[in-house]
Amino acid sequence: MTERGRGGLTRAPDALRIGPSRVATDGADLVFEIDEVGMPLPRRVTGIVRVRPEIPAGPRVTLDPDGRHRWQALAPRARIEVDLRRPELRWSGTGYLDANDGDAPLERDFHSWEWARAATARGASVVYDVRTRAGARTAIATHFDADGFSAFEPPPACVLPPTSIWRIPRPARGRDARIAATLEDTPFYARSQIRTHWEGAPVEAMHESLLLDRFATPIVRAMLPFRMPRRAR
Protein backbone atom coordinates (compact mmCIF):
# COMPACT_ATOMS: atom_id res chain seq x y z
CA MET A 1 0.00 0.00 0.00
CA THR A 2 2.41 2.63 -1.29
CA GLU A 3 1.23 5.70 -3.19
CA ARG A 4 3.40 6.25 -6.27
CA GLY A 5 3.72 8.87 -8.97
CA ARG A 6 3.03 8.47 -12.68
CA GLY A 7 6.56 7.21 -13.26
CA GLY A 8 5.84 4.17 -11.11
CA LEU A 9 2.89 3.00 -13.22
CA THR A 10 2.96 0.74 -16.27
CA ARG A 11 -0.20 -0.62 -17.88
CA ALA A 12 -0.82 -3.26 -20.52
CA PRO A 13 -3.99 -5.13 -21.62
CA ASP A 14 -3.09 -8.11 -19.42
CA ALA A 15 -0.89 -6.60 -16.69
CA LEU A 16 -0.52 -3.66 -14.32
CA ARG A 17 2.72 -2.68 -12.60
CA ILE A 18 2.89 -0.22 -9.69
CA GLY A 19 6.44 0.32 -8.50
CA PRO A 20 8.11 -3.07 -7.93
CA SER A 21 4.78 -4.92 -7.65
CA ARG A 22 2.59 -6.14 -10.49
CA VAL A 23 -0.56 -8.08 -11.29
CA ALA A 24 -1.08 -10.04 -14.51
CA THR A 25 -3.38 -12.73 -15.84
CA ASP A 26 -2.19 -16.13 -17.00
CA GLY A 27 -5.52 -16.94 -18.59
CA ALA A 28 -7.17 -18.55 -15.56
CA ASP A 29 -5.72 -16.72 -12.55
CA LEU A 30 -4.87 -13.20 -11.57
CA VAL A 31 -1.30 -13.38 -10.23
CA PHE A 32 -0.20 -10.65 -7.82
CA GLU A 33 3.59 -10.36 -7.43
CA ILE A 34 4.09 -8.33 -4.26
CA ASP A 35 7.33 -6.52 -3.40
CA GLU A 36 6.62 -3.83 -0.82
CA VAL A 37 7.64 -2.44 2.55
CA GLY A 38 5.05 -2.70 5.31
CA MET A 39 4.17 0.23 7.57
CA PRO A 40 4.18 1.73 10.19
CA LEU A 41 7.01 -0.60 11.29
CA PRO A 42 9.09 -1.11 8.11
CA ARG A 43 9.46 -4.73 7.00
CA ARG A 44 9.62 -6.42 3.63
CA VAL A 45 6.44 -7.96 2.24
CA THR A 46 7.21 -10.15 -0.76
CA GLY A 47 5.50 -13.11 -2.40
CA ILE A 48 2.73 -14.30 -4.70
CA VAL A 49 -1.06 -14.19 -4.36
CA ARG A 50 -3.17 -16.11 -6.89
CA VAL A 51 -6.85 -15.29 -7.41
CA ARG A 52 -8.93 -17.73 -9.49
CA PRO A 53 -12.51 -16.45 -10.05
CA GLU A 54 -15.16 -19.14 -9.52
CA ILE A 55 -18.18 -17.16 -10.73
CA PRO A 56 -18.55 -14.32 -13.27
CA ALA A 57 -18.02 -10.64 -12.52
CA GLY A 58 -21.04 -8.58 -11.57
CA PRO A 59 -22.32 -5.35 -13.14
CA ARG A 60 -20.76 -1.93 -12.68
CA VAL A 61 -22.98 -0.19 -10.12
CA THR A 62 -23.35 3.57 -9.55
CA LEU A 63 -23.20 4.45 -5.86
CA ASP A 64 -24.38 8.07 -5.89
CA PRO A 65 -27.26 9.96 -7.55
CA ASP A 66 -24.87 12.07 -9.67
CA GLY A 67 -23.06 9.04 -11.11
CA ARG A 68 -19.58 10.07 -9.99
CA HIS A 69 -18.71 6.86 -8.12
CA ARG A 70 -18.85 3.24 -9.27
CA TRP A 71 -18.29 -0.21 -7.79
CA GLN A 72 -17.95 -3.63 -9.38
CA ALA A 73 -17.50 -7.13 -7.98
CA LEU A 74 -14.81 -8.47 -10.33
CA ALA A 75 -14.59 -11.88 -8.64
CA PRO A 76 -17.56 -12.21 -6.28
CA ARG A 77 -16.20 -15.60 -5.22
CA ALA A 78 -12.70 -16.85 -5.93
CA ARG A 79 -10.11 -19.39 -4.89
CA ILE A 80 -7.18 -17.66 -3.21
CA GLU A 81 -3.64 -19.00 -2.75
CA VAL A 82 -1.18 -16.92 -0.71
CA ASP A 83 2.54 -17.75 -0.80
CA LEU A 84 4.62 -15.06 0.93
CA ARG A 85 8.36 -15.32 1.41
CA ARG A 86 8.62 -12.36 3.77
CA PRO A 87 6.97 -12.80 6.19
CA GLU A 88 6.85 -16.57 5.65
CA LEU A 89 3.14 -17.26 5.32
CA ARG A 90 1.09 -19.68 3.23
CA TRP A 91 -2.63 -20.33 3.13
CA SER A 92 -5.51 -20.89 0.72
CA GLY A 93 -9.25 -20.40 0.90
CA THR A 94 -12.25 -18.58 -0.50
CA GLY A 95 -11.78 -14.93 -1.42
CA TYR A 96 -13.22 -11.93 -3.20
CA LEU A 97 -12.03 -9.14 -5.49
CA ASP A 98 -13.77 -5.86 -6.31
CA ALA A 99 -12.97 -2.37 -7.60
CA ASN A 100 -14.10 1.18 -6.96
CA ASP A 101 -13.52 4.15 -9.23
CA GLY A 102 -14.76 7.72 -9.29
CA ASP A 103 -14.57 11.21 -10.74
CA ALA A 104 -14.30 13.02 -7.38
CA PRO A 105 -12.72 12.41 -3.96
CA LEU A 106 -14.86 10.10 -1.83
CA GLU A 107 -15.00 12.56 1.07
CA ARG A 108 -16.53 15.22 -1.20
CA ASP A 109 -19.65 13.18 -1.95
CA PHE A 110 -20.02 10.66 0.90
CA HIS A 111 -20.53 10.98 4.63
CA SER A 112 -19.91 7.25 5.26
CA TRP A 113 -20.54 3.78 3.97
CA GLU A 114 -20.80 0.22 5.20
CA TRP A 115 -20.13 -2.85 3.09
CA ALA A 116 -20.33 -6.57 3.82
CA ARG A 117 -19.69 -9.70 1.77
CA ALA A 118 -20.44 -13.33 2.63
CA ALA A 119 -19.80 -16.60 0.83
CA THR A 120 -22.94 -18.68 0.30
CA ALA A 121 -23.60 -22.26 -0.75
CA ARG A 122 -23.89 -21.30 -4.43
CA GLY A 123 -21.82 -18.13 -4.64
CA ALA A 124 -21.61 -14.91 -2.63
CA SER A 125 -23.78 -12.02 -1.44
CA VAL A 126 -22.81 -8.36 -0.99
CA VAL A 127 -24.63 -5.60 0.87
CA TYR A 128 -23.54 -1.99 0.24
CA ASP A 129 -25.01 0.86 2.32
CA VAL A 130 -23.91 4.42 1.43
CA ARG A 131 -24.79 7.85 2.85
CA THR A 132 -24.13 10.87 0.66
CA ARG A 133 -23.36 14.46 1.67
CA ALA A 134 -26.71 15.46 0.17
CA GLY A 135 -28.50 13.21 2.67
CA ALA A 136 -29.39 10.34 0.33
CA ARG A 137 -29.01 6.79 1.60
CA THR A 138 -28.75 3.85 -0.78
CA ALA A 139 -28.70 0.18 0.21
CA ILE A 140 -27.69 -2.32 -2.47
CA ALA A 141 -28.02 -6.07 -1.87
CA THR A 142 -26.83 -8.44 -4.60
CA HIS A 143 -26.37 -12.20 -4.82
CA PHE A 144 -23.84 -13.64 -7.28
CA ASP A 145 -23.63 -17.23 -8.54
CA ALA A 146 -22.69 -19.21 -11.65
CA ASP A 147 -25.92 -18.11 -13.38
CA GLY A 148 -25.22 -14.40 -12.94
CA PHE A 149 -26.50 -11.96 -10.34
CA SER A 150 -29.79 -10.94 -8.75
CA ALA A 151 -30.91 -8.27 -6.29
CA PHE A 152 -32.51 -9.17 -2.98
CA GLU A 153 -34.24 -7.12 -0.31
CA PRO A 154 -31.61 -5.39 1.85
CA PRO A 155 -31.57 -6.94 5.34
CA PRO A 156 -32.81 -4.74 8.19
CA ALA A 157 -30.41 -2.11 9.54
CA CYS A 158 -28.78 -2.70 12.90
CA VAL A 159 -26.01 -1.11 14.96
CA LEU A 160 -22.99 -3.07 16.19
CA PRO A 161 -20.65 -1.83 18.94
CA PRO A 162 -18.04 0.71 17.82
CA THR A 163 -14.40 -0.30 17.64
CA SER A 164 -12.54 -0.26 20.94
CA ILE A 165 -9.62 2.07 20.05
CA TRP A 166 -10.84 4.65 17.52
CA ARG A 167 -14.58 4.23 18.24
CA ILE A 168 -15.52 3.81 14.59
CA PRO A 169 -19.31 3.30 14.32
CA ARG A 170 -20.29 -0.07 12.82
CA PRO A 171 -23.80 0.09 11.37
CA ALA A 172 -24.64 -3.16 9.60
CA ARG A 173 -27.42 -5.06 7.86
CA GLY A 174 -28.85 -8.34 9.11
CA ARG A 175 -30.77 -10.09 11.86
CA ASP A 176 -29.12 -11.16 15.14
CA ALA A 177 -25.84 -9.57 14.00
CA ARG A 178 -22.78 -9.72 16.22
CA ILE A 179 -19.04 -9.08 15.95
CA ALA A 180 -16.92 -12.22 15.55
CA ALA A 181 -13.56 -10.41 15.27
CA THR A 182 -12.14 -6.93 14.69
CA LEU A 183 -9.39 -7.09 12.05
CA GLU A 184 -8.61 -3.39 11.54
CA ASP A 185 -9.31 -0.46 13.84
CA THR A 186 -7.96 2.78 12.33
CA PRO A 187 -8.88 6.48 12.74
CA PHE A 188 -11.40 6.37 9.86
CA TYR A 189 -11.86 2.71 8.88
CA ALA A 190 -12.78 -0.58 10.51
CA ARG A 191 -12.78 -4.10 9.10
CA SER A 192 -14.52 -6.84 11.02
CA GLN A 193 -15.90 -10.35 10.75
CA ILE A 194 -19.56 -10.47 11.66
CA ARG A 195 -22.10 -13.26 12.06
CA THR A 196 -25.68 -12.50 11.06
CA HIS A 197 -28.64 -13.73 8.99
CA TRP A 198 -29.40 -12.68 5.41
CA GLU A 199 -32.58 -13.92 3.72
CA GLY A 200 -33.20 -16.18 6.68
CA ALA A 201 -29.86 -18.02 6.40
CA PRO A 202 -26.88 -17.67 8.75
CA VAL A 203 -23.79 -16.09 7.18
CA GLU A 204 -20.31 -15.10 8.29
CA ALA A 205 -19.46 -11.87 6.51
CA MET A 206 -16.49 -9.58 6.07
CA HIS A 207 -17.68 -6.11 7.08
CA GLU A 208 -16.12 -2.68 6.58
CA SER A 209 -17.12 0.70 7.92
CA LEU A 210 -15.70 3.85 6.33
CA LEU A 211 -16.15 7.21 8.10
CA LEU A 212 -15.24 9.89 5.58
CA ASP A 213 -15.94 12.81 7.94
CA ARG A 214 -13.07 11.50 10.06
CA PHE A 215 -10.90 10.86 7.00
CA ALA A 216 -11.26 14.50 5.89
CA THR A 217 -9.93 16.01 9.14
CA PRO A 218 -6.46 17.62 8.99
CA ILE A 219 -5.02 15.46 11.79
CA VAL A 220 -5.98 12.21 10.04
CA ARG A 221 -4.60 13.51 6.71
CA ALA A 222 -1.31 14.23 8.48
CA MET A 223 -1.21 10.65 9.79
CA LEU A 224 -1.76 8.95 6.41
CA PRO A 225 1.88 8.98 5.15
CA PHE A 226 2.93 7.00 8.24
CA ARG A 227 0.60 4.20 7.19
CA MET A 228 0.72 4.63 3.40
CA PRO A 229 4.09 6.04 2.33
CA ARG A 230 4.48 8.09 -0.85
CA ARG A 231 7.16 7.52 -3.45
CA ALA A 232 7.91 9.21 -6.76
CA ARG A 233 8.30 5.85 -8.50
XYZ file of C-alpha atoms in Angstrom:
233
model
C 0.000 0.000 0.000
C 2.411 2.628 -1.291
C 1.230 5.700 -3.187
C 3.397 6.250 -6.267
C 3.720 8.874 -8.971
C 3.026 8.473 -12.680
C 6.563 7.214 -13.257
C 5.836 4.169 -11.105
C 2.887 3.003 -13.216
C 2.964 0.741 -16.272
C -0.203 -0.619 -17.875
C -0.821 -3.264 -20.524
C -3.986 -5.135 -21.618
C -3.091 -8.114 -19.418
C -0.888 -6.595 -16.693
C -0.519 -3.660 -14.323
C 2.724 -2.682 -12.604
C 2.887 -0.223 -9.689
C 6.441 0.320 -8.499
C 8.114 -3.069 -7.930
C 4.783 -4.923 -7.647
C 2.595 -6.142 -10.492
C -0.562 -8.080 -11.294
C -1.075 -10.036 -14.509
C -3.376 -12.726 -15.838
C -2.187 -16.129 -16.995
C -5.517 -16.940 -18.594
C -7.166 -18.549 -15.559
C -5.720 -16.716 -12.545
C -4.874 -13.199 -11.571
C -1.304 -13.382 -10.235
C -0.198 -10.654 -7.820
C 3.586 -10.363 -7.430
C 4.094 -8.327 -4.258
C 7.331 -6.519 -3.404
C 6.620 -3.827 -0.824
C 7.638 -2.441 2.553
C 5.051 -2.701 5.313
C 4.174 0.233 7.567
C 4.182 1.732 10.190
C 7.012 -0.605 11.289
C 9.087 -1.109 8.111
C 9.462 -4.728 6.997
C 9.621 -6.421 3.635
C 6.444 -7.962 2.235
C 7.207 -10.153 -0.765
C 5.504 -13.107 -2.400
C 2.725 -14.301 -4.701
C -1.056 -14.194 -4.364
C -3.173 -16.109 -6.886
C -6.849 -15.294 -7.407
C -8.932 -17.732 -9.488
C -12.514 -16.455 -10.047
C -15.160 -19.142 -9.521
C -18.184 -17.160 -10.726
C -18.549 -14.323 -13.274
C -18.024 -10.642 -12.515
C -21.040 -8.579 -11.566
C -22.318 -5.352 -13.140
C -20.758 -1.934 -12.678
C -22.981 -0.189 -10.117
C -23.346 3.570 -9.554
C -23.195 4.447 -5.859
C -24.376 8.071 -5.887
C -27.265 9.959 -7.552
C -24.873 12.067 -9.665
C -23.063 9.043 -11.113
C -19.576 10.068 -9.995
C -18.707 6.865 -8.119
C -18.848 3.244 -9.267
C -18.289 -0.207 -7.786
C -17.952 -3.635 -9.381
C -17.504 -7.129 -7.985
C -14.808 -8.473 -10.330
C -14.592 -11.885 -8.637
C -17.562 -12.211 -6.277
C -16.205 -15.604 -5.218
C -12.695 -16.846 -5.932
C -10.114 -19.391 -4.893
C -7.177 -17.658 -3.210
C -3.644 -19.003 -2.751
C -1.182 -16.925 -0.710
C 2.537 -17.751 -0.801
C 4.617 -15.063 0.927
C 8.361 -15.322 1.408
C 8.616 -12.360 3.773
C 6.966 -12.805 6.188
C 6.847 -16.571 5.651
C 3.142 -17.261 5.317
C 1.091 -19.682 3.226
C -2.632 -20.326 3.132
C -5.510 -20.895 0.723
C -9.247 -20.398 0.898
C -12.246 -18.576 -0.499
C -11.781 -14.925 -1.418
C -13.224 -11.932 -3.199
C -12.031 -9.137 -5.488
C -13.769 -5.863 -6.314
C -12.967 -2.374 -7.599
C -14.101 1.178 -6.957
C -13.517 4.148 -9.229
C -14.761 7.715 -9.288
C -14.571 11.207 -10.736
C -14.301 13.023 -7.384
C -12.717 12.414 -3.962
C -14.861 10.100 -1.829
C -15.005 12.565 1.070
C -16.526 15.222 -1.202
C -19.646 13.183 -1.947
C -20.019 10.660 0.897
C -20.527 10.978 4.627
C -19.907 7.251 5.260
C -20.535 3.777 3.971
C -20.801 0.225 5.195
C -20.132 -2.850 3.095
C -20.332 -6.572 3.816
C -19.694 -9.701 1.768
C -20.438 -13.330 2.630
C -19.799 -16.602 0.831
C -22.939 -18.678 0.296
C -23.600 -22.261 -0.745
C -23.894 -21.303 -4.432
C -21.824 -18.131 -4.636
C -21.609 -14.906 -2.635
C -23.777 -12.020 -1.435
C -22.812 -8.358 -0.992
C -24.634 -5.597 0.869
C -23.537 -1.986 0.244
C -25.006 0.861 2.317
C -23.913 4.420 1.425
C -24.795 7.845 2.853
C -24.130 10.871 0.658
C -23.357 14.456 1.669
C -26.714 15.460 0.168
C -28.501 13.213 2.673
C -29.388 10.345 0.330
C -29.012 6.787 1.596
C -28.754 3.848 -0.781
C -28.701 0.185 0.212
C -27.686 -2.321 -2.475
C -28.024 -6.066 -1.869
C -26.830 -8.436 -4.604
C -26.374 -12.195 -4.823
C -23.841 -13.645 -7.285
C -23.633 -17.229 -8.537
C -22.690 -19.206 -11.650
C -25.917 -18.112 -13.382
C -25.220 -14.398 -12.937
C -26.504 -11.956 -10.338
C -29.789 -10.942 -8.746
C -30.911 -8.275 -6.286
C -32.511 -9.166 -2.980
C -34.236 -7.122 -0.307
C -31.606 -5.392 1.848
C -31.569 -6.937 5.339
C -32.808 -4.736 8.190
C -30.411 -2.109 9.538
C -28.777 -2.698 12.899
C -26.010 -1.112 14.964
C -22.994 -3.071 16.186
C -20.655 -1.833 18.941
C -18.041 0.711 17.816
C -14.399 -0.299 17.637
C -12.535 -0.256 20.937
C -9.620 2.068 20.052
C -10.840 4.651 17.522
C -14.576 4.234 18.239
C -15.516 3.805 14.595
C -19.310 3.299 14.316
C -20.289 -0.068 12.821
C -23.801 0.086 11.373
C -24.640 -3.161 9.599
C -27.421 -5.061 7.860
C -28.852 -8.338 9.114
C -30.766 -10.088 11.861
C -29.118 -11.161 15.139
C -25.844 -9.574 14.003
C -22.776 -9.721 16.225
C -19.043 -9.084 15.952
C -16.920 -12.215 15.552
C -13.559 -10.406 15.270
C -12.140 -6.929 14.687
C -9.385 -7.095 12.053
C -8.607 -3.387 11.535
C -9.308 -0.463 13.840
C -7.962 2.776 12.334
C -8.880 6.476 12.740
C -11.400 6.373 9.857
C -11.858 2.713 8.876
C -12.784 -0.582 10.512
C -12.781 -4.102 9.097
C -14.525 -6.841 11.025
C -15.901 -10.352 10.754
C -19.564 -10.474 11.658
C -22.101 -13.265 12.059
C -25.678 -12.499 11.058
C -28.639 -13.729 8.985
C -29.397 -12.679 5.410
C -32.577 -13.920 3.718
C -33.205 -16.179 6.683
C -29.864 -18.018 6.400
C -26.878 -17.673 8.754
C -23.789 -16.087 7.181
C -20.312 -15.097 8.291
C -19.456 -11.869 6.505
C -16.487 -9.578 6.068
C -17.678 -6.114 7.077
C -16.123 -2.682 6.579
C -17.124 0.705 7.922
C -15.698 3.850 6.335
C -16.152 7.207 8.097
C -15.239 9.893 5.584
C -15.944 12.808 7.941
C -13.072 11.504 10.064
C -10.901 10.862 6.997
C -11.265 14.503 5.895
C -9.926 16.005 9.144
C -6.459 17.616 8.993
C -5.019 15.462 11.793
C -5.977 12.211 10.039
C -4.605 13.511 6.711
C -1.308 14.232 8.478
C -1.211 10.651 9.790
C -1.759 8.952 6.405
C 1.882 8.978 5.155
C 2.928 7.000 8.238
C 0.604 4.202 7.186
C 0.721 4.625 3.400
C 4.093 6.039 2.330
C 4.477 8.087 -0.845
C 7.164 7.517 -3.445
C 7.907 9.212 -6.756
C 8.300 5.846 -8.495
